[in-house]
Amino acid sequence: MRFSNMQDLVNKTNAALGAFCAEFQYTRKRIKGLSRAASTSTLFKYSNDDRLWAINSGGGTEVQFQLFFDKEHKKVSYGLGFNTQYVPFKNERSPVEYMRPFAEAFLNIPELKRELIEKGFNYTDKGEESLKNLTYNQYILFGKSIDVVKSDEGYELDDASFKIMQNDLKYPLFNAYQSIFEKAMSKEAALIKITDFVSVLEQKRQVILQGPPGTGKTYTAKDLAEFLIYGKLSVDKKEQAKLLSASDQFELVQFHPSYSYEDFVRGITAHSEKGQIVYQVKDQILGSFADKARKNQDASKKNIVEFNRRAWAEEKLIEFGDEVQEIINIEGKYKLTDAVSIVEVEADAFRYTGQNWKSDLLDRMKFSDIIEGYIENVNSPGDYRALESISRTAYQRYSYFYKVLERFKENLPEEPEIPKAEKPELKNYVLVIDEINRANLPAVLGELIYALEYRGEAVQSLYEKDGDRDMVLPENLYIIGTMNTADRSVGHIDYAIRRRFAFVEMLPEVLDLGDKFQREAFEAVSKLFVKDLDKDQPSDYISDEFKERPQDIWIGHSYFIATGEDFPMRMKYEIIPILEEYLKDGILNSDARERIKQLEDQYLNNA
């Protein structure tokens, strides 16, 4: 096949592809949800004689079918292109932002890349690292290259190679293009939904995602957490799980009927210490997580000099603690007075006791109280006791605390003039409470029901910890609950709690995932709950109790995300058991029994 220049190569390629050009453009229209397809008579579009590459029509901001002619090295390359060189129209998003979802989609479908490599495709210039770390003005092509010969009439491309190129464009590359595009568009749709939810969270600070089973409530809660913490949404859920697991800004807890305030907020714990049982007040999941978020918020508000001075002092106090522990290891104690000694060093406190004290329990001297005395330049016991920022215990036993402060300052070097650490930025902390309505919420939250609405204000806990009952829920703590509306065995959410949470409905919906979503089965099962998928009109199969809101029990779409090969297993072990449970609980009436049997025959016995 001969061609004279790039334009001629594009024309002849489009002509050879024929009807595939229309198939490509209509597929792109369907996946992207466009009102009309781009030019259906051509696939590749070329409009500049100086340009050496062509792309599919409309593909300026997405993964592209690309055709490239390298005159210097006499090669024609083709394949899937990831181009961050320009955006063909004005927009707030950069070329990198447009291309990143498609690059991530490709990188997160490893089996797709393996299949293409087996067929002879690979990176033609820049490699995988460039695709993982996109920057502006890049051109990355995953495809093949064909040698061409220069002749008097232009260039010659081997006919067999030209036919292979046509076949590659129509089949393996087209299949890969669709998979990448669908995954990227799925992420784009999820991102739009997530940003809507985030706007609700930013106003209310806590939401409950409510809906029937299988509507992706926990899945969405984790998406929200990742977006709030990292500012992005992973295509690969395994990658997301690793990110959330590694983050100290994320916690997930699942409630159950026996969950209590002492399990969730703050309570008394027992542990063995030197042969005896010691009882200690301890912050639990919410208490410790809220404290971590509050410390970050406080640190982000401090000026850089104050922050770094405090950070330096904290580092030196830990070193001092190591010295104290060495003395304890040798002498058994570190004497503060003839009668009072430190006997143990913890990660954030000294444990001390008096020779004639009645209790055998060890008192805690928090490092933070010593640091406050240092930061405020305290030079006398009276001045230390006058500090408003120390704990109640430090106020009551100020003489011992001040003595430790004196010892700490004795051999302290001068503060460095150049700060060693930068002030931390304000971070978001996300607590996900799965099945939030399975616990008795008023009892579990206690006084924090008030703190949910009045962020930043201290409330009095039921338990005193280190001489302090105050608890604060800071502004940078977000709480996301999930609630199964079909579960009738759960606790009641009263009005006081309801008005402090924003409730977001997550309802069943038809997904546009091609053969990965069993739409026919979804519609068949849905008719047990609603007559019409679009109108939520109750079916005749559900009990009167749920006729007003059939969407509360309607089985969700996630149960139907499966290939035709995998779906019978999903139907047998997940969907049918739920329907039978609904029958037993009276959610579905006896008329539904025969319909469930028909579903079994259709999707199991005939599978």
XYZ file of C-alpha atoms in Angstrom:
607
model
C 0.000 0.000 0.000
C 1.451 3.331 -1.126
C 0.825 6.728 0.450
C 2.274 10.125 -0.293
C 1.928 11.873 3.092
C 0.113 11.702 6.437
C -3.176 12.939 5.004
C -3.052 10.250 2.324
C -2.307 7.579 4.964
C -5.309 8.733 7.012
C -7.630 8.706 4.001
C -6.591 5.211 2.936
C -6.828 3.852 6.485
C -10.352 5.261 6.919
C -11.416 3.817 3.545
C -10.003 0.392 4.421
C -11.777 0.347 7.792
C -15.105 1.093 6.122
C -18.171 0.391 8.288
C -15.994 0.001 11.394
C -15.626 3.801 11.482
C -19.357 4.162 12.169
C -19.317 1.293 14.690
C -16.483 2.977 16.590
C -18.158 6.395 16.726
C -21.552 5.036 17.803
C -19.866 2.950 20.533
C -18.051 6.053 21.759
C -21.384 7.954 21.723
C -23.045 5.231 23.839
C -20.260 4.962 26.406
C -19.835 8.706 26.796
C -23.576 9.420 26.790
C -23.386 11.904 23.918
C -26.444 13.212 22.092
C -24.868 12.436 18.714
C -21.870 10.606 17.311
C -18.849 12.273 15.763
C -18.321 11.937 12.013
C -19.294 8.343 11.227
C -17.595 8.109 7.838
C -14.090 8.398 9.286
C -12.197 7.120 12.263
C -8.959 9.079 12.072
C -9.035 12.835 11.715
C -6.102 14.841 10.356
C -6.128 18.581 9.698
C -2.530 19.853 9.644
C 0.160 18.967 7.114
C 2.889 19.670 9.674
C 1.416 17.249 12.220
C 2.648 13.662 12.101
C -0.221 12.034 13.988
C -3.985 11.618 13.738
C -6.596 10.651 16.339
C -10.204 9.496 16.336
C -12.733 12.299 15.966
C -13.628 13.891 19.285
C -10.786 12.134 21.115
C -8.834 15.182 22.265
C -9.477 14.698 25.992
C -9.727 10.923 26.299
C -7.903 7.700 25.476
C -7.425 7.827 21.716
C -7.010 5.633 18.683
C -3.793 7.118 17.329
C -1.941 6.846 14.052
C 1.619 8.182 13.932
C 3.991 8.586 11.011
C 7.683 8.936 11.844
C 9.293 10.208 8.624
C 12.779 10.273 10.070
C 12.821 6.622 11.125
C 10.408 5.508 8.362
C 7.850 3.920 10.666
C 4.068 3.962 11.005
C 2.842 3.409 14.581
C -0.726 2.833 15.755
C -2.485 1.955 18.985
C -3.986 3.450 22.131
C -2.757 6.957 22.797
C -2.546 8.927 26.046
C -1.876 12.511 25.024
C -1.380 15.408 27.461
C -0.077 17.873 24.893
C -3.189 20.008 24.597
C -6.911 20.424 25.294
C -8.882 21.336 22.156
C -11.137 23.811 23.976
C -11.004 26.145 26.965
C -11.717 24.468 30.275
C -10.694 24.624 33.914
C -9.213 21.115 33.728
C -5.702 20.554 32.422
C -4.727 17.952 29.788
C -3.265 15.812 32.577
C -6.526 15.931 34.556
C -8.485 14.870 31.478
C -6.164 11.983 30.675
C -5.474 10.622 34.177
C -8.733 8.595 34.561
C -8.016 6.780 31.284
C -4.382 6.110 32.196
C -5.438 4.772 35.609
C -8.136 2.620 34.009
C -5.605 1.020 31.666
C -3.065 0.471 34.443
C -5.707 -1.130 36.648
C -6.836 -3.744 34.127
C -3.689 -5.939 34.167
C -5.325 -8.794 32.276
C -6.096 -6.401 29.399
C -2.455 -5.338 29.142
C -1.305 -8.976 29.248
C -3.648 -9.915 26.394
C -2.377 -7.038 24.252
C 1.272 -7.853 24.954
C 0.636 -11.462 23.912
C -0.658 -10.083 20.598
C 2.526 -8.072 20.056
C 1.520 -4.661 21.467
C 3.666 -2.644 23.845
C 4.836 0.894 24.620
C 6.396 2.301 21.459
C 8.368 5.106 23.092
C 7.784 6.188 26.707
C 7.155 3.377 29.177
C 4.811 2.525 32.031
C 6.410 4.902 34.526
C 5.451 7.830 32.287
C 1.859 6.605 32.228
C 1.811 6.177 36.008
C 3.194 9.685 36.543
C 1.540 11.778 33.842
C 2.932 15.241 33.236
C 2.078 17.981 30.777
C 3.096 17.665 27.109
C 3.480 13.884 27.002
C 2.665 11.510 24.150
C 2.452 7.854 25.219
C 1.441 5.198 22.695
C 0.703 1.571 23.513
C 0.651 -0.182 20.173
C 2.796 -1.465 17.298
C 5.208 -0.024 14.742
C 5.546 -0.996 11.074
C 8.536 -0.217 8.858
C 7.846 1.707 5.637
C 10.009 2.165 2.543
C 10.680 5.533 0.880
C 10.043 5.530 -2.855
C 9.904 8.096 -5.645
C 6.120 8.197 -5.334
C 6.127 8.599 -1.557
C 6.123 5.695 0.905
C 5.252 2.009 0.714
C 3.649 -0.022 3.500
C 3.589 -3.799 3.179
C 0.040 -4.947 2.260
C 0.073 -7.770 4.818
C 1.156 -5.369 7.557
C -1.575 -2.913 6.507
C -4.198 -5.684 6.826
C -2.845 -6.652 10.254
C -3.162 -2.990 11.296
C -6.806 -2.919 10.181
C -7.532 -6.131 12.090
C -5.778 -4.823 15.214
C -7.794 -1.598 15.135
C -11.101 -3.431 14.680
C -10.680 -6.115 17.326
C -8.048 -6.212 20.127
C -7.530 -2.435 20.264
C -11.252 -1.706 19.953
C -12.068 -4.150 22.788
C -9.344 -2.582 24.932
C -10.565 0.936 24.090
C -14.091 0.061 25.259
C -12.886 -1.504 28.529
C -10.685 1.501 29.342
C -13.371 4.018 28.383
C -16.129 2.259 30.367
C -13.945 2.032 33.473
C -12.897 5.681 33.174
C -16.486 6.852 32.589
C -17.669 4.759 35.526
C -15.109 6.557 37.668
C -16.170 9.930 36.232
C -19.824 9.223 37.118
C -18.781 8.066 40.590
C -16.684 11.208 41.005
C -19.676 13.440 40.182
C -21.794 11.577 42.746
C -19.017 11.740 45.344
C -18.506 15.497 44.939
C -22.255 15.981 45.493
C -22.057 13.932 48.696
C -18.942 15.839 49.821
C -20.807 19.140 49.539
C -23.451 17.734 51.924
C -20.742 16.515 54.309
C -18.975 19.870 54.329
C -22.185 21.537 55.491
C -23.366 18.914 57.992
C -20.129 17.076 58.954
C -22.006 13.772 59.313
C -24.235 11.829 56.911
C -26.022 8.509 56.836
C -26.197 6.662 53.514
C -29.472 4.778 53.689
C -31.024 2.226 51.390
C -31.855 -1.450 50.902
C -29.171 -4.144 50.667
C -26.948 -4.107 47.600
C -27.011 -0.403 46.721
C -23.310 0.180 47.441
C -23.559 2.095 50.716
C -20.308 0.859 52.274
C -18.611 1.005 48.864
C -19.644 4.670 48.526
C -18.629 5.467 52.121
C -15.092 4.284 51.334
C -15.082 6.317 48.108
C -16.063 9.375 50.136
C -13.312 8.677 52.663
C -10.656 8.332 49.958
C -11.787 11.544 48.255
C -11.817 13.513 51.518
C -8.384 12.225 52.560
C -6.523 11.983 49.256
C -8.570 14.221 46.949
C -8.972 11.437 44.394
C -10.929 8.299 43.583
C -9.092 5.064 42.740
C -10.261 2.977 39.811
C -8.884 -0.137 41.494
C -10.616 -0.939 44.794
C -7.620 -2.973 45.972
C -5.506 0.160 45.636
C -8.148 2.099 47.568
C -8.146 -0.505 50.350
C -4.360 -0.183 50.683
C -4.553 3.622 50.804
C -7.236 3.658 53.489
C -5.552 0.932 55.513
C -2.287 2.882 55.522
C -3.903 6.173 56.517
C -4.156 7.340 60.129
C -6.978 9.618 58.954
C -9.417 6.748 58.368
C -11.282 4.431 60.716
C -14.095 1.955 60.033
C -16.242 0.339 62.688
C -19.310 -1.866 62.333
C -22.017 -1.451 64.952
C -23.970 -4.333 66.488
C -26.776 -4.474 69.088
C -24.457 -4.908 72.085
C -22.274 -1.886 71.200
C -22.069 0.619 74.063
C -20.725 4.074 74.906
C -17.811 2.382 76.674
C -16.950 0.507 73.456
C -17.190 3.511 71.160
C -16.430 6.738 73.044
C -14.661 6.303 76.394
C -14.735 3.715 79.121
C -12.926 1.849 81.879
C -10.580 -0.916 80.758
C -8.831 -3.506 82.899
C -5.304 -4.840 82.433
C -2.720 -6.686 84.476
C 0.113 -4.635 85.948
C 2.765 -6.144 88.220
C 0.527 -9.006 89.228
C -2.611 -6.991 89.917
C -5.620 -5.885 87.914
C -5.445 -2.190 87.090
C -8.491 -0.221 85.920
C -7.890 2.711 83.637
C -10.127 5.152 81.749
C -9.350 4.895 78.048
C -10.539 6.707 74.948
C -12.119 4.276 72.508
C -12.526 4.544 68.712
C -14.365 7.864 68.537
C -12.639 9.430 71.533
C -9.083 8.716 70.337
C -9.868 9.459 66.661
C -11.519 12.788 67.503
C -8.513 13.696 69.666
C -6.151 12.927 66.773
C -8.205 15.139 64.428
C -8.356 17.934 67.023
C -4.580 17.902 67.515
C -4.080 18.232 63.768
C -6.575 21.098 63.622
C -4.896 22.898 66.534
C -1.411 22.406 65.045
C -2.517 23.731 61.652
C -3.715 26.961 63.280
C -0.478 27.695 65.126
C 2.114 29.989 63.596
C 5.189 28.262 62.206
C 7.516 29.462 64.987
C 5.228 28.228 67.767
C 4.561 24.930 66.026
C 8.224 24.125 65.466
C 9.184 25.224 68.974
C 6.589 22.796 70.349
C 7.714 19.996 67.994
C 11.332 20.460 69.101
C 10.347 20.405 72.788
C 8.276 17.234 72.296
C 11.253 15.516 70.658
C 13.537 16.498 73.534
C 10.993 15.362 76.147
C 10.937 11.903 74.575
C 14.736 11.825 74.859
C 14.421 12.898 78.504
C 11.891 10.101 79.012
C 14.437 7.593 77.692
C 16.952 8.862 80.260
C 14.361 8.507 83.022
C 13.606 4.931 81.913
C 17.320 4.039 82.025
C 17.490 5.148 85.661
C 14.315 3.161 86.451
C 15.863 0.083 84.812
C 18.882 0.380 87.132
C 17.383 1.693 90.389
C 13.743 0.619 90.046
C 12.470 4.191 90.192
C 13.240 7.833 89.326
C 12.875 9.913 92.469
C 11.077 13.252 92.373
C 11.048 13.632 96.155
C 11.966 11.335 99.042
C 8.436 9.917 98.927
C 7.297 10.273 95.279
C 8.892 8.599 92.240
C 8.324 7.938 88.569
C 8.252 4.162 88.109
C 7.273 3.764 84.441
C 7.542 5.700 81.175
C 4.751 5.347 78.595
C 4.612 6.666 75.047
C 2.834 9.868 76.130
C 3.139 10.017 79.925
C 5.135 9.256 83.065
C 3.539 6.911 85.628
C 4.312 7.928 89.221
C 3.319 6.995 92.760
C 3.924 7.984 96.384
C 5.533 5.852 99.039
C 2.660 6.308 101.505
C -0.207 6.745 99.047
C -3.197 4.588 99.878
C -3.880 3.438 96.341
C -1.567 1.002 94.601
C -2.621 2.431 91.243
C -0.119 4.562 89.329
C -1.045 8.122 88.423
C -0.324 9.496 84.941
C 1.694 12.637 84.233
C 0.960 13.532 80.594
C 3.846 14.779 78.465
C 1.528 17.438 77.064
C 1.244 19.082 80.510
C 5.050 19.300 80.793
C 5.258 20.750 77.280
C 2.687 23.435 78.151
C 4.873 24.578 81.039
C 7.904 24.759 78.769
C 6.110 26.614 75.935
C 4.709 29.173 78.395
C 8.205 29.740 79.898
C 7.053 28.851 83.421
C 9.691 29.491 86.096
C 7.854 28.854 89.359
C 5.356 26.344 90.789
C 2.761 29.099 91.210
C 3.055 30.195 87.584
C 2.708 26.606 86.468
C -0.461 26.118 88.491
C -1.907 29.321 86.990
C -1.763 27.937 83.442
C -5.213 27.485 81.879
C -3.967 24.985 79.309
C -2.914 22.217 81.731
C -5.094 19.305 82.820
C -7.022 19.122 86.057
C -4.586 16.517 87.413
C -1.602 18.779 86.676
C -3.401 21.637 88.452
C -4.048 19.486 91.544
C -0.533 18.015 91.742
C 1.356 20.903 90.230
C 4.383 20.545 92.515
C 5.315 17.134 91.072
C 4.647 18.254 87.499
C 6.747 21.373 87.999
C 9.607 19.326 89.434
C 9.690 17.192 86.270
C 9.563 20.364 84.162
C 12.623 21.690 86.065
C 14.554 18.441 85.545
C 13.626 18.461 81.855
C 14.911 22.000 81.390
C 18.178 21.483 83.300
C 20.272 19.985 80.486
C 18.194 21.226 77.576
C 20.238 22.699 74.702
C 19.312 26.003 73.119
C 16.386 25.921 70.746
C 17.475 25.806 67.119
C 17.015 29.036 65.177
C 15.986 27.231 61.994
C 12.832 25.114 62.407
C 13.320 21.489 61.419
C 9.718 20.730 60.542
C 7.060 22.527 58.578
C 3.712 23.275 60.120
C 1.226 20.496 59.211
C -1.628 21.285 56.887
C -5.196 20.837 58.040
C -6.262 17.264 57.240
C -9.628 15.558 56.980
C -10.323 12.619 59.301
C -13.075 10.197 58.267
C -14.877 7.727 60.512
C -17.162 5.239 58.740
C -19.791 3.555 60.922
C -21.178 0.585 59.023
C -24.682 -0.580 59.994
C -25.022 2.470 62.233
C -28.647 1.729 63.133
C -27.898 -1.744 64.502
C -26.777 -0.211 67.818
C -28.802 1.865 70.266
C -27.478 5.211 69.002
C -28.670 7.484 71.859
C -26.957 5.189 74.377
C -23.793 4.719 72.298
C -23.282 8.426 71.565
C -24.349 9.800 74.933
C -23.466 13.483 75.370
C -21.784 13.537 71.948
C -25.204 13.946 70.332
C -24.779 17.600 71.345
C -21.165 17.705 70.110
C -22.239 16.501 66.652
C -24.113 19.755 66.110
C -21.789 22.097 67.976
C -18.387 21.184 66.585
C -15.423 22.579 68.487
C -17.349 22.968 71.768
C -16.335 20.787 74.721
C -18.903 18.439 76.256
C -18.555 16.583 79.540
C -17.879 12.859 79.159
C -19.307 10.274 81.533
C -15.720 9.349 82.451
C -12.818 11.434 83.658
C -9.506 10.750 81.913
C -6.296 12.242 83.317
C -8.389 14.577 85.446
C -10.401 15.855 82.472
C -13.955 15.091 81.326
C -13.928 17.346 78.271
C -14.470 15.854 74.826
C -14.502 17.796 71.546
C -15.523 16.820 68.021
C -13.450 19.087 65.733
C -14.509 20.537 62.394
C -12.117 18.310 60.433
C -13.750 15.078 61.650
C -16.310 13.626 59.224
C -18.656 10.805 60.205
C -20.287 8.618 57.541
C -22.867 6.045 58.592
C -24.514 3.350 56.484
C -28.030 2.128 57.205
C -29.898 -0.851 55.767
C -33.534 0.263 55.491
C -34.758 -3.316 55.034
C -33.444 -4.536 58.400
C -36.328 -4.534 60.867
C -34.269 -5.872 63.777
C -32.364 -2.642 64.262
C -32.466 0.096 66.843
C -34.575 3.220 66.485
C -33.006 6.481 65.318
C -34.742 9.220 67.265
C -35.422 12.775 66.120
C -32.508 14.280 68.070
C -30.068 12.165 66.091
C -31.949 12.475 62.792
C -31.687 16.254 62.778
C -27.944 16.100 63.352
C -27.267 13.786 60.402
C -27.937 14.417 56.730
C -29.697 11.365 55.284
C -28.766 10.475 51.695
C -30.820 7.857 49.891
C -29.047 5.192 47.857
C -31.581 3.304 45.759
C -31.404 0.480 43.214
C -30.617 1.569 39.665
C -29.872 0.114 36.256
C -26.127 0.192 35.574
C -24.609 0.706 32.147
C -21.928 -1.987 32.361
C -22.749 -3.975 29.242
C -22.615 -7.753 29.787
C -21.138 -7.224 33.261
C -24.572 -6.169 34.574
C -27.435 -8.688 34.436
C -30.124 -6.196 33.529
C -32.817 -8.718 32.596
C -32.459 -10.502 35.934
C -32.387 -7.182 37.815
C -35.659 -6.115 36.191
C -37.253 -9.525 36.844
C -36.361 -9.484 40.544
C -37.279 -5.796 40.861
C -40.865 -6.567 39.840
C -41.271 -8.325 43.180
C -41.004 -4.855 44.726
C -42.133 -2.298 42.130
C -44.410 -2.520 39.108
C -42.435 0.038 37.141
C -38.701 0.619 37.562
C -39.060 4.359 36.956
C -42.057 5.126 39.176
C -41.474 3.138 42.402
C -45.127 2.052 42.345
C -45.384 -0.872 44.831
C -45.950 -4.364 43.479
C -48.680 -6.687 44.672
C -46.072 -8.985 46.224
C -44.979 -6.769 49.123
C -46.792 -6.475 52.453
C -48.897 -3.430 53.288
C -46.269 -2.223 55.782
C -43.819 -1.454 52.955
C -46.210 -0.323 50.222
C -45.659 3.338 51.044
C -41.895 3.029 50.485
C -41.073 -0.112 48.458
C -37.605 1.302 47.768
C -36.670 0.580 51.403
C -36.659 -3.187 50.719
C -35.957 -3.383 46.988
C -32.838 -5.512 46.392
C -30.029 -3.358 45.024
C -28.070 -3.402 41.797
C -24.726 -4.619 43.177
C -26.098 -8.186 43.391
C -26.465 -8.155 39.611
C -22.917 -7.032 38.744
C -21.650 -10.327 37.368
C -20.880 -12.035 34.091
C -23.405 -14.496 32.664
C -21.110 -17.315 33.757
C -20.876 -16.156 37.384
C -24.444 -14.953 37.863
C -26.165 -18.303 38.643
C -23.903 -18.664 41.698
C -24.834 -15.120 42.781
C -28.534 -15.881 42.299
C -28.382 -19.179 44.202
C -26.362 -18.102 47.223
C -27.175 -14.411 47.620
C -30.357 -13.225 45.892
C -32.693 -16.196 46.455
C -31.757 -16.479 50.181
C -32.619 -12.788 50.704
C -35.961 -13.236 48.947
C -36.755 -16.303 51.057
C -35.812 -14.360 54.200
C -38.197 -11.610 53.083
C -40.921 -14.253 52.743
C -40.257 -15.612 56.230
C -40.287 -12.112 57.760
C -43.527 -11.140 56.007
C -41.889 -8.405 53.910
C -43.021 -10.303 50.819
C -46.470 -11.897 50.989
C -47.319 -15.508 50.156
C -48.132 -14.603 46.531
C -44.420 -13.994 46.001
C -43.531 -17.642 46.699
C -44.522 -18.825 43.232
C -42.732 -15.900 41.584
C -39.502 -16.734 43.462
C -39.827 -20.345 42.295
C -40.129 -19.092 38.702
C -36.939 -17.043 39.137
C -35.128 -20.132 40.396
C -36.300 -22.159 37.402
C -35.317 -19.400 34.981
C -31.857 -18.554 36.324
C -30.756 -21.730 38.087
C -32.427 -24.851 36.739
C -32.088 -23.726 33.116
C -28.613 -22.237 33.534
